[in-house]
mmCIF file of C-alpha atoms in Angstrom:
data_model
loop_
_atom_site.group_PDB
_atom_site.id
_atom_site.type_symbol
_atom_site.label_atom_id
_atom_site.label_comp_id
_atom_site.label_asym_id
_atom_site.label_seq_id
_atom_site.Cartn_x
_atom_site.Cartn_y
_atom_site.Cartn_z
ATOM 1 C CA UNK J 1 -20.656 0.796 -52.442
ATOM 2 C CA UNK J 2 -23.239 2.029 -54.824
ATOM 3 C CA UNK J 3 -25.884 -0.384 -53.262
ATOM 4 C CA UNK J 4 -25.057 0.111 -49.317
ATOM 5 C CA UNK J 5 -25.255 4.484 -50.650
ATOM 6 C CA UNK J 6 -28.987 3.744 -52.386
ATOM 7 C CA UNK J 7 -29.951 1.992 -48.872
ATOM 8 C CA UNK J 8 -28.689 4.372 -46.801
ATOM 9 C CA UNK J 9 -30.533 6.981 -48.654
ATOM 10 C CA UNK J 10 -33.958 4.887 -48.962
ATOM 11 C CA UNK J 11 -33.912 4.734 -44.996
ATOM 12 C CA UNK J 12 -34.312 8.392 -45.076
ATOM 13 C CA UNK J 13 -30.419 9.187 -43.437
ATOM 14 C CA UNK J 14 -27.777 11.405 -45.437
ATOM 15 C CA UNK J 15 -24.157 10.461 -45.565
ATOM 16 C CA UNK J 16 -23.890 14.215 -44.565
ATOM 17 C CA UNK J 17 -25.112 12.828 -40.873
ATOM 18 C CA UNK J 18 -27.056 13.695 -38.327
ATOM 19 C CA UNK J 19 -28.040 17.053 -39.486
ATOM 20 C CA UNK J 20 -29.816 16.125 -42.694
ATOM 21 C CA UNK J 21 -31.499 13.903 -40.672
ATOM 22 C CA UNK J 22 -32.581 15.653 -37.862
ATOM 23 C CA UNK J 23 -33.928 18.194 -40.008
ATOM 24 C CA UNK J 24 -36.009 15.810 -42.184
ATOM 25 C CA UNK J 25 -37.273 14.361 -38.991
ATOM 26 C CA UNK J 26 -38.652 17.867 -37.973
ATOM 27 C CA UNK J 27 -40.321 18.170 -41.333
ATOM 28 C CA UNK J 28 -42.140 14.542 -40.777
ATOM 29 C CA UNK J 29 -43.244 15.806 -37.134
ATOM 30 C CA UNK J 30 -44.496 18.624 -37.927
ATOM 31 C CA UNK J 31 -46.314 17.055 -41.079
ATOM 32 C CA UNK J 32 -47.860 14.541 -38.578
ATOM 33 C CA UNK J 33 -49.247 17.304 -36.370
ATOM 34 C CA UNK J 34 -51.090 18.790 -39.240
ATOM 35 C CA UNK J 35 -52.773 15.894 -40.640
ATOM 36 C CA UNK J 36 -52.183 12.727 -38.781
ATOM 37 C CA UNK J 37 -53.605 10.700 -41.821
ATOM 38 C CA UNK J 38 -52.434 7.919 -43.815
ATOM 39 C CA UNK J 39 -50.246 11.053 -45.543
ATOM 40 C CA UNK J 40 -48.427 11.730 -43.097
ATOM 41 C CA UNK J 41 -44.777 9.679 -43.581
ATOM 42 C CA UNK J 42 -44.643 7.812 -40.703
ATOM 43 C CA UNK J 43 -41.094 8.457 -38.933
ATOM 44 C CA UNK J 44 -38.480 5.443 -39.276
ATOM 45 C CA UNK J 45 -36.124 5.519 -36.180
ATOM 46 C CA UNK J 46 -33.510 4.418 -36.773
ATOM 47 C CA UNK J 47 -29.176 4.063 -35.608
ATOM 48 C CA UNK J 48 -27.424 6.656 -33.185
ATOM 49 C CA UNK J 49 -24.384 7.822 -35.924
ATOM 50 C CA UNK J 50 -22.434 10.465 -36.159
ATOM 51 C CA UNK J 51 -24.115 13.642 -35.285
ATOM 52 C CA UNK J 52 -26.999 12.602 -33.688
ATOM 53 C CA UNK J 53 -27.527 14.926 -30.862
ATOM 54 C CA UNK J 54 -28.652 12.724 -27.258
ATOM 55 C CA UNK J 55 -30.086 13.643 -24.037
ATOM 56 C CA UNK J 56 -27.478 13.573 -20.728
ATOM 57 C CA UNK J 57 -29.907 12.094 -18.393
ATOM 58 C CA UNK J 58 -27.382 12.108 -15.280
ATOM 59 C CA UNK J 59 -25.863 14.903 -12.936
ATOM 60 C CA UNK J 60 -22.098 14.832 -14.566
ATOM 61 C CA UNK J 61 -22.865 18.424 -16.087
ATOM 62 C CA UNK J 62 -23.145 17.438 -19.577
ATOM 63 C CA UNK J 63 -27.044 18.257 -20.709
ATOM 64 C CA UNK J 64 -26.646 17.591 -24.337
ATOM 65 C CA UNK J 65 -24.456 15.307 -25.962
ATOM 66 C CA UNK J 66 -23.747 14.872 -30.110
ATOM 67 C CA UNK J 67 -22.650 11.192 -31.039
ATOM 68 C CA UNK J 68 -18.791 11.258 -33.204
ATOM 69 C CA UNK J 69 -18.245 7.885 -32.898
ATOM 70 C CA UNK J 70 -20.435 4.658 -32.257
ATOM 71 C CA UNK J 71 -18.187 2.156 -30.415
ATOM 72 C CA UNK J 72 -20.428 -0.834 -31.225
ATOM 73 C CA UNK J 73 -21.922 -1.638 -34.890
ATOM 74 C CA UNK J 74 -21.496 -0.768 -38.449
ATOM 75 C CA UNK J 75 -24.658 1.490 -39.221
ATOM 76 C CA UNK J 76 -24.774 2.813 -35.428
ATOM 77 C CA UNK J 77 -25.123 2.514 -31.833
ATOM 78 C CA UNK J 78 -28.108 1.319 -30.438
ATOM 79 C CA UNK J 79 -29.667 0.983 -27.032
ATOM 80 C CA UNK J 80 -27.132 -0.236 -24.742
ATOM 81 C CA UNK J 81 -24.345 0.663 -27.019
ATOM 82 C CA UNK J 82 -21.721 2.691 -25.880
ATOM 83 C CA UNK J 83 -20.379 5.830 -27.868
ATOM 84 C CA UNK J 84 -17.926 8.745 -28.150
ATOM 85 C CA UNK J 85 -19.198 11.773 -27.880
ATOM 86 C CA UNK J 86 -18.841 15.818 -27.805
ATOM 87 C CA UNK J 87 -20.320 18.057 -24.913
ATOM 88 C CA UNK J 88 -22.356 20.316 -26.649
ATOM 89 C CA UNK J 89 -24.382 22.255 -24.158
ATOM 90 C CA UNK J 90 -23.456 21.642 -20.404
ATOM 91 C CA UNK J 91 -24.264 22.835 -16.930
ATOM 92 C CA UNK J 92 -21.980 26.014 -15.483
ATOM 93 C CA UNK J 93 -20.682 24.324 -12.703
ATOM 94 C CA UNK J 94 -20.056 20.608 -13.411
ATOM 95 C CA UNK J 95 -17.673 17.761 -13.557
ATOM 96 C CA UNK J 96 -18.042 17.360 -17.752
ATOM 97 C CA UNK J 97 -17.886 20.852 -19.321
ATOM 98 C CA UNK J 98 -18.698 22.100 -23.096
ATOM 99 C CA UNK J 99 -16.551 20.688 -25.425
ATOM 100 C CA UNK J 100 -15.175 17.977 -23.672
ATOM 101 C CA UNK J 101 -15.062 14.460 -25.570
ATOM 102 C CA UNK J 102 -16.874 11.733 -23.321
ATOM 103 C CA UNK J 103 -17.798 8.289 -23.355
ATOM 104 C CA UNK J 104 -21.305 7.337 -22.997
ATOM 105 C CA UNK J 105 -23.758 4.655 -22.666
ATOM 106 C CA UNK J 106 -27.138 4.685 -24.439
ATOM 107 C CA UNK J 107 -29.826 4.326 -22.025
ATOM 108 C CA UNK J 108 -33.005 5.615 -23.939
ATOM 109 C CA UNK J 109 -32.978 5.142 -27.723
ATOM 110 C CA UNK J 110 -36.323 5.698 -30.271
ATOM 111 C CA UNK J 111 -35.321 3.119 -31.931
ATOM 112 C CA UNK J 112 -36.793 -0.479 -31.039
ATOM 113 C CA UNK J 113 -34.889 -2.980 -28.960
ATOM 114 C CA UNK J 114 -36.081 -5.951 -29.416
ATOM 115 C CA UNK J 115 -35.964 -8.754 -26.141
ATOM 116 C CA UNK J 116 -35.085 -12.080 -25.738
ATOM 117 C CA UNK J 117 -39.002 -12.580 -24.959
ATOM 118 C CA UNK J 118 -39.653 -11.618 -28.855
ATOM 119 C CA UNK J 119 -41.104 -8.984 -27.620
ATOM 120 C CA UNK J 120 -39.569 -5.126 -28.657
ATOM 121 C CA UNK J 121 -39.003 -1.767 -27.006
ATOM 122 C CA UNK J 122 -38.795 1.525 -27.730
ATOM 123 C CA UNK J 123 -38.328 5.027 -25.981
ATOM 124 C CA UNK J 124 -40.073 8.614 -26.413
ATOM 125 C CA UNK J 125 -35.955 10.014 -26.982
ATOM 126 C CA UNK J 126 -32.701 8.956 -27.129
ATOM 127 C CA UNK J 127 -30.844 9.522 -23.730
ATOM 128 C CA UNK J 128 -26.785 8.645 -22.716
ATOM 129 C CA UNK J 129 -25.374 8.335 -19.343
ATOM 130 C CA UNK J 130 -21.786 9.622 -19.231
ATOM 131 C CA UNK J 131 -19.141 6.908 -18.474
ATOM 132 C CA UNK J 132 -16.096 7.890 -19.068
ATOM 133 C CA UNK J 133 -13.748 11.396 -20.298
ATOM 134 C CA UNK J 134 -11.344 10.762 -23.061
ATOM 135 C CA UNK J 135 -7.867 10.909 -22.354
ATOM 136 C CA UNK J 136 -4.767 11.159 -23.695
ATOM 137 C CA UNK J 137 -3.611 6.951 -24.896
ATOM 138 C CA UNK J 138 -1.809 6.060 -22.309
ATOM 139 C CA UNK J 139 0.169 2.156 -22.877
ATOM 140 C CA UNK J 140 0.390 -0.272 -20.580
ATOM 141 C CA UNK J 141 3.314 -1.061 -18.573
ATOM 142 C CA UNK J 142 4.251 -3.664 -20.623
ATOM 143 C CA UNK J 143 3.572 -1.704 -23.648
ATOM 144 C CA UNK J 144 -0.131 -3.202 -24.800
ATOM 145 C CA UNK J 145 -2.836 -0.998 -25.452
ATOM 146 C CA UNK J 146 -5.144 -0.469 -22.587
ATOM 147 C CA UNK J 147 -8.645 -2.127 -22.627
ATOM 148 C CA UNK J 148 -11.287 0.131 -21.438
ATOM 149 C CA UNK J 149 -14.492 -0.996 -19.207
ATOM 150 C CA UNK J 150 -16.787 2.212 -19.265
ATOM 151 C CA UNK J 151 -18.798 1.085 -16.376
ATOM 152 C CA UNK J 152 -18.590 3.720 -13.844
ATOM 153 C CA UNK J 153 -20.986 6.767 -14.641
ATOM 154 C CA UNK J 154 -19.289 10.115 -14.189
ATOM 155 C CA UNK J 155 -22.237 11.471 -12.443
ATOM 156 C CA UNK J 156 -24.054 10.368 -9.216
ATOM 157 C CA UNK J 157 -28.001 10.249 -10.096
ATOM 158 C CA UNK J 158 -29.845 8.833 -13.363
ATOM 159 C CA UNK J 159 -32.917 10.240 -14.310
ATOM 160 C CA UNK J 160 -35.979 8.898 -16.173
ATOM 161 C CA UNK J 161 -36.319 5.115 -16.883
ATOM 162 C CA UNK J 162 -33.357 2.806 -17.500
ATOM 163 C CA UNK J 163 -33.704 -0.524 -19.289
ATOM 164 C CA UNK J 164 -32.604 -3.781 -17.895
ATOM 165 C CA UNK J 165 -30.683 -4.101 -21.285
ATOM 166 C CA UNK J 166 -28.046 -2.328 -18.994
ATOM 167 C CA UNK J 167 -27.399 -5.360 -17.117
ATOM 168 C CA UNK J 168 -26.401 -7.295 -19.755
ATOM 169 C CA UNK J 169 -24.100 -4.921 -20.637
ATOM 170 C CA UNK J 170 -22.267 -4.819 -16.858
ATOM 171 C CA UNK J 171 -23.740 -1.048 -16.292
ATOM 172 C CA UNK J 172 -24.374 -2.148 -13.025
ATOM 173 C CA UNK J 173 -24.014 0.832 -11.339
ATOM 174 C CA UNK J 174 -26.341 2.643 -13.323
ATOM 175 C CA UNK J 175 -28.834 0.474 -12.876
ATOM 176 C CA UNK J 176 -28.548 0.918 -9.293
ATOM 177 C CA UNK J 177 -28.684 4.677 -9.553
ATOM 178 C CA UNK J 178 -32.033 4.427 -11.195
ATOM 179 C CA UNK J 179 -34.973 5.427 -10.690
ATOM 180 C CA UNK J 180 -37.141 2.969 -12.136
ATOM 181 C CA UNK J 181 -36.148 0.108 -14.282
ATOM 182 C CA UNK J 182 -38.486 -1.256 -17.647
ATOM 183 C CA UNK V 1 -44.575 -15.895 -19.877
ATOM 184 C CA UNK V 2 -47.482 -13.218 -19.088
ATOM 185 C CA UNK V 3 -50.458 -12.268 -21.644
ATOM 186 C CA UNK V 4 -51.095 -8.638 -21.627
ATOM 187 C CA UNK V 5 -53.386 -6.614 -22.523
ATOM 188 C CA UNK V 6 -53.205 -4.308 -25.575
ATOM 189 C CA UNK V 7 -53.280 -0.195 -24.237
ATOM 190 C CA UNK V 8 -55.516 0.818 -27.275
ATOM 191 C CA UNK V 9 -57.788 -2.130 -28.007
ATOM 192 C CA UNK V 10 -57.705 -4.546 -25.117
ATOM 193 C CA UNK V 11 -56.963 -7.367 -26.807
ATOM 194 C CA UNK V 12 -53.883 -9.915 -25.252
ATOM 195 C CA UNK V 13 -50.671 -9.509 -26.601
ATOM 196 C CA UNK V 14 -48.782 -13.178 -26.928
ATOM 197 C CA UNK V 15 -45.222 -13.522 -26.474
ATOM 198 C CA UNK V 16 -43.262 -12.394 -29.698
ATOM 199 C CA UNK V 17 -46.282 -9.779 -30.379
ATOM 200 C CA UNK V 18 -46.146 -6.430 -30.530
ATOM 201 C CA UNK V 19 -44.150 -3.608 -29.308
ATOM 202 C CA UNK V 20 -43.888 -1.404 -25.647
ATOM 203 C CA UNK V 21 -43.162 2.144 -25.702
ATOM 204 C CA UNK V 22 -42.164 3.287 -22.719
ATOM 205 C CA UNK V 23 -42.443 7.437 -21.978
ATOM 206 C CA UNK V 24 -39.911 9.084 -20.019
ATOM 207 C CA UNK V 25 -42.504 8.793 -16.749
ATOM 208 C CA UNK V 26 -41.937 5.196 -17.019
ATOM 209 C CA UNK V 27 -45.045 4.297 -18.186
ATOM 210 C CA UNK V 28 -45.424 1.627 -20.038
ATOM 211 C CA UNK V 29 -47.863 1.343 -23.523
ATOM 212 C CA UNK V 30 -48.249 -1.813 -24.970
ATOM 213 C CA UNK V 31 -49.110 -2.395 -28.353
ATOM 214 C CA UNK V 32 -50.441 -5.693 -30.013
ATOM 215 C CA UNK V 33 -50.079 -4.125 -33.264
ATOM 216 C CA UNK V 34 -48.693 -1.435 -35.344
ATOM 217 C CA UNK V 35 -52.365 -1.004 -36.064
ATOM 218 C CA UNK V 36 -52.734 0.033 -32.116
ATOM 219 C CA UNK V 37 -49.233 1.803 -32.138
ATOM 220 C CA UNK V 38 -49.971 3.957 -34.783
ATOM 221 C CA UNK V 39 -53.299 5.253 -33.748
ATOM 222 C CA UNK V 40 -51.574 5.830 -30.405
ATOM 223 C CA UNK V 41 -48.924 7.923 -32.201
ATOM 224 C CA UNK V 42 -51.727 10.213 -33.775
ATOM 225 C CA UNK V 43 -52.488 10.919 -30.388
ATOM 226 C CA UNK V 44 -56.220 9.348 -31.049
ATOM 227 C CA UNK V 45 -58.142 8.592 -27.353
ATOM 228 C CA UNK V 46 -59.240 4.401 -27.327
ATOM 229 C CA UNK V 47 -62.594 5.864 -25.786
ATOM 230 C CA UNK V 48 -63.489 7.337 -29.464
ATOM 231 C CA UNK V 49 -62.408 4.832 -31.725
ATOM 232 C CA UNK V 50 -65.007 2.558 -32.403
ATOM 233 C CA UNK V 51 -63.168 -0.596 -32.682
ATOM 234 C CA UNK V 52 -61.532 -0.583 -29.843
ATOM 235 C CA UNK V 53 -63.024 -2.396 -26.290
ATOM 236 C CA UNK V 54 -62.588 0.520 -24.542
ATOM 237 C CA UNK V 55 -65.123 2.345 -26.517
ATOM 238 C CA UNK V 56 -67.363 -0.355 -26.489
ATOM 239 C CA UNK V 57 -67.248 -0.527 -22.714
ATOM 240 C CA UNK V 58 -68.111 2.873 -22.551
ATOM 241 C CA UNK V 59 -70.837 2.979 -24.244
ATOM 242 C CA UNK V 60 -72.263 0.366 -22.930
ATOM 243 C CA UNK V 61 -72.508 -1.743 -26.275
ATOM 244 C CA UNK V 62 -70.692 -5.200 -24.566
ATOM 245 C CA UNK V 63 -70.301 -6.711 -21.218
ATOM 246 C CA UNK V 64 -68.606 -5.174 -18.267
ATOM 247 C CA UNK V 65 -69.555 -6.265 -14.964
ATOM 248 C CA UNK V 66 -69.818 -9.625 -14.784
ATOM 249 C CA UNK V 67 -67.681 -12.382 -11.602
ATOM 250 C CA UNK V 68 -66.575 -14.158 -14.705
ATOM 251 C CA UNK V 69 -63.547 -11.224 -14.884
ATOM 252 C CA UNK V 70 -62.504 -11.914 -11.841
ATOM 253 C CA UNK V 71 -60.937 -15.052 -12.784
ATOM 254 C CA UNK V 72 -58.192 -12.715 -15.232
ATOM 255 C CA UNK V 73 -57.366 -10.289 -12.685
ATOM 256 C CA UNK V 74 -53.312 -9.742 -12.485
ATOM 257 C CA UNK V 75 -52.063 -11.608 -9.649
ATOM 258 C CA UNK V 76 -48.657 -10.563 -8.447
ATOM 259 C CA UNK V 77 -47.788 -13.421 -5.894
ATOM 260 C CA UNK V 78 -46.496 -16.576 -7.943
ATOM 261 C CA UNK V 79 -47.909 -19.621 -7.506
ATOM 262 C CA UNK V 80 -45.925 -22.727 -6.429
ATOM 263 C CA UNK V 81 -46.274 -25.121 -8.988
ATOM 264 C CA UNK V 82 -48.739 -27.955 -7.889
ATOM 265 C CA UNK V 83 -49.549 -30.221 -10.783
ATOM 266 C CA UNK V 84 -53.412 -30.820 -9.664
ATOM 267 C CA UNK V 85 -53.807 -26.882 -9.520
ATOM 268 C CA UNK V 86 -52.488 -26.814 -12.991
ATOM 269 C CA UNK V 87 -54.829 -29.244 -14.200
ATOM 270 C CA UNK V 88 -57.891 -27.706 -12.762
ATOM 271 C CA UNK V 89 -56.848 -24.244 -14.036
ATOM 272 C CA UNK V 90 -56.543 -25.464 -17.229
ATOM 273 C CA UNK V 91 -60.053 -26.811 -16.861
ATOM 274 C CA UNK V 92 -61.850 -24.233 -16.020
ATOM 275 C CA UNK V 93 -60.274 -21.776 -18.210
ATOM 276 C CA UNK V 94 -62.144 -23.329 -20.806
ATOM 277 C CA UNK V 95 -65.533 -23.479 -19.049
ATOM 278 C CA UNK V 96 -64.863 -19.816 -17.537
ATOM 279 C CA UNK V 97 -64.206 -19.008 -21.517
ATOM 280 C CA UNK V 98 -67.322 -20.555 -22.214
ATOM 281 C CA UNK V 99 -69.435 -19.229 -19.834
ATOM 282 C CA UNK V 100 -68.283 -15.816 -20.875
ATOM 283 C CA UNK V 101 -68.813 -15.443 -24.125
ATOM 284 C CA UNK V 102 -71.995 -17.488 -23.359
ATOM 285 C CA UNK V 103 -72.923 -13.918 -21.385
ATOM 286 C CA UNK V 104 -71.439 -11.542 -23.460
ATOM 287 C CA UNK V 105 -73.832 -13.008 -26.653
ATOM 288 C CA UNK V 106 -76.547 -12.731 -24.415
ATOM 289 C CA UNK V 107 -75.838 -9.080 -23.063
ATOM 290 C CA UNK V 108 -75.768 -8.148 -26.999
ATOM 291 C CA UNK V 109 -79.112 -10.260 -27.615
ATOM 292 C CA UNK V 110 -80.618 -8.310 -24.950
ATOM 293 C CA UNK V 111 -79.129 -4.702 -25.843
ATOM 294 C CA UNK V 112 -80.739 -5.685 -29.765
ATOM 295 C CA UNK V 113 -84.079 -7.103 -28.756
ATOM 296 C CA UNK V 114 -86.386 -4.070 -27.894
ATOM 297 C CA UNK V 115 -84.335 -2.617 -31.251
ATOM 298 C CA UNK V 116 -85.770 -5.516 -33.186
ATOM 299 C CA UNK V 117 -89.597 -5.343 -31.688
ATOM 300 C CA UNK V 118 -89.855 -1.966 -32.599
ATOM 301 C CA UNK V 119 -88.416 -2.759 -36.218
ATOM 302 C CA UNK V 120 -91.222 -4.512 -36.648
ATOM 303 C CA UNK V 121 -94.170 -2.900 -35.230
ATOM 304 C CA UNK V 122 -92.556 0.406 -37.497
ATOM 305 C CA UNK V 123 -92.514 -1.998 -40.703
ATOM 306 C CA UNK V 124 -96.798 -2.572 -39.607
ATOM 307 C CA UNK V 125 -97.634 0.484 -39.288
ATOM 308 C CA UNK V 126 -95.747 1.698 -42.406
ATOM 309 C CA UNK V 127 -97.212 -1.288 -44.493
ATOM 310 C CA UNK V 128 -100.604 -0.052 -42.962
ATOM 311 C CA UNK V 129 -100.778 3.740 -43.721
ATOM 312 C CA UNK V 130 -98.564 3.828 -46.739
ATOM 313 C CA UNK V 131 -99.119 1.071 -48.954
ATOM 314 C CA UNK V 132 -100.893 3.611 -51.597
ATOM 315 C CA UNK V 133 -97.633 4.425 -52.161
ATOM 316 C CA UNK V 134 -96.166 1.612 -53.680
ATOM 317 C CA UNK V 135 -100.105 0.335 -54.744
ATOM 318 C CA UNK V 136 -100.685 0.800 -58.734
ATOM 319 C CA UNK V 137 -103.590 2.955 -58.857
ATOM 320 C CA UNK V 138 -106.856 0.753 -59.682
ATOM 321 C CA UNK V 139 -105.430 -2.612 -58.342
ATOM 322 C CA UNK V 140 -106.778 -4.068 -55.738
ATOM 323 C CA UNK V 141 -105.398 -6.144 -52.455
ATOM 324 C CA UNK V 142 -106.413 -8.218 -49.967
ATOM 325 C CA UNK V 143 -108.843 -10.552 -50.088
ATOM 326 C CA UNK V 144 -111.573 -10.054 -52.771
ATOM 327 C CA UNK V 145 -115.581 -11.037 -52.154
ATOM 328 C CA UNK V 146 -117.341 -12.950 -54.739
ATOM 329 C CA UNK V 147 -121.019 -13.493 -53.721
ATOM 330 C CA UNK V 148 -121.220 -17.277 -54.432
ATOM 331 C CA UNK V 149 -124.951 -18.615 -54.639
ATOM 332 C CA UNK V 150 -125.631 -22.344 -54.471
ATOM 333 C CA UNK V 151 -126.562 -23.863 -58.031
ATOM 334 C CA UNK V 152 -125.861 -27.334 -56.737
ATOM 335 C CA UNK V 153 -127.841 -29.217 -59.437
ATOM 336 C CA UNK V 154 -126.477 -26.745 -62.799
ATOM 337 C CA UNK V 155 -122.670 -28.640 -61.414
ATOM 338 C CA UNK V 156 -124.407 -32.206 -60.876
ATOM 339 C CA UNK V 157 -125.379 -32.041 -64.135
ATOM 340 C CA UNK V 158 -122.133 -30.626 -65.491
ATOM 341 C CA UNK V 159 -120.693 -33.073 -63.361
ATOM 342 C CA UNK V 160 -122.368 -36.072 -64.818
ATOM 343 C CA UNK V 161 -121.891 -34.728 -68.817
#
């Protein structure tokens, strides 16, 4: 426990979440713009946890999103990952409104990808594509719990590049809603 | 499989190498380094930094024009596999390689030569008009006179003793 704390805290992320590091990332940006020498602490991307505020890059009315719950991985979702997450600034008029709690997929992350071609990727920001609203549990019929598929975008367009990650992930119809695929 | 080329120093990026970063107006910047990535990060332009082929191809200091390019130029229409073909590519990517660098020595020879010419004819002129500098005062150099007269029969005899 002691050991998995230290690393957390040598990669430059709080336990307190997002905020911490959001803010420290700001300080390292705007350290970078000043200098741009070897000083400047060169900015480790890393997971989308808890609190880390995303990009809605699709029509479904959210704008910006802020990660509560990674639904994939220990440390964090990463790109192609899908997460739970809170509306925090939305379009007047649109399907998904402030506040809500939605499912999304991570289309654009910061953090490298890397490919079955050795080679790796990385974004300029981290985007999500709304998939899904959460709803009350419902049970199945026979009384199991209901499997999810968020695979169906709540919105009709995708903006800015999509990866082709997506396909392994069976977000086909995203990647048919996009505008250009990497 | 497909070699590209680095964004910041033009050099090919193998399979396994590297990483793309890819803005949000889908384009794509490859990187064969983190040498590359991070001098693209500081926002530094390939055209100033001296290392980099870019800079050296515009200012002139390697090769640039030259049919032996034209052989690397992306092709977009795949090629059906003909084993012959493959052979002879794989030939003459060596010679092409060859022949290139062959060129590009000699485009650098050239661009140095007048450079070295001129070296020397300013290392003459210097040796000619400023040698008092470095001469100790009351030495002489070059090639001294000595008035030799014949006395043939003083070294016979000295000769014979």
């Amino acid at each position: 426990m002691a050991t998995a704390l230290a690393s957390r805290l040598s990669k430059g992320r709080s336990l307190l979440g997002g905020l911490c590091n959001a803010f420290s990332g700001l300080m390292n940006s705007s350290n970078g713009m000043m200098n741009g020498s070897i000083l400047s602490q060169q900015q480790h991307r890393s997971f989308i946890q808890m609190g880390t505020i995303l990009k809605s890059v699709d029509n479904s009315g959210a704008k910006e999103v802020m990660c509560i719950q990674s639904l994939r991985g220990k440390k964090g979702a990463r790109l192609g990952d899908i997460i739970v997450g809170s509306v925090k600034d939305a379009i007047p008029k649109g399907k998904v409104k402030k506040g809500m709690v939605v499912y999304g997929v991570v289309v654009r992350a910061a953090m490298q990808k890397g490919r079955a071609d050795g080679s790796q990727v990385r974004f300029d920001d981290n985007a999500v594509v709304v998939v899904g609203i959460k709803e009350k549990k419902k049970k199945n019929s026979d009384g199991s719990k209901r499997k999810f598929e968020y695979n169906q975008p709540t919105g009709t367009r995708v903006f800015g590049p999509v990866p082709h990650e997506m396909r392994l992930r069976k977000q086909l119809k995203i990647l048919t809603l996009a505008q250009h695929i990497v | 499989m497909r070699l590209v080329k680095c964004w910041f120093c033009s050099s090919t990026i193998y399979p396994g190498h590297g990483i793309q970063f890819v803005r949000n107006d889908a384009k794509i910047f490859r990187f064969c380094r983190s040498k590359c990535h991070k001098n693209f990060k500081m926002k530094r332009n390939p055209r100033k930094v001296k290392w980099t082929k870019a800079f050296r191809a515009a200012h002139g200091k390697d090769m640039t024009k030259d049919k032996t390019f034209e052989f690397e130029k992306k092709r977009n229409r795949p090629e059906r596999y003909d084993r012959n073909v493959t052979e002879n590519t794989l030939k003459a990517i060596k010679k092409i390689d060859k022949i290139r660098s062959a060129r590009e020595a000699k485009h650098i020879e050239n661009r140095l030569k007048p450079n070295k010419q001129k070296k020397f004819l300013d290392d003459k002129k210097e040796h000619e008009q400023h040698i008092h500098l470095v001469q100790a005062p009351g030495s002489v150099t070059g090639k001294i006179k000595v008035d030799v007269s014949e006395k043939k029969s003083v070294q016979n005899e000295a000769m014979e003793e």
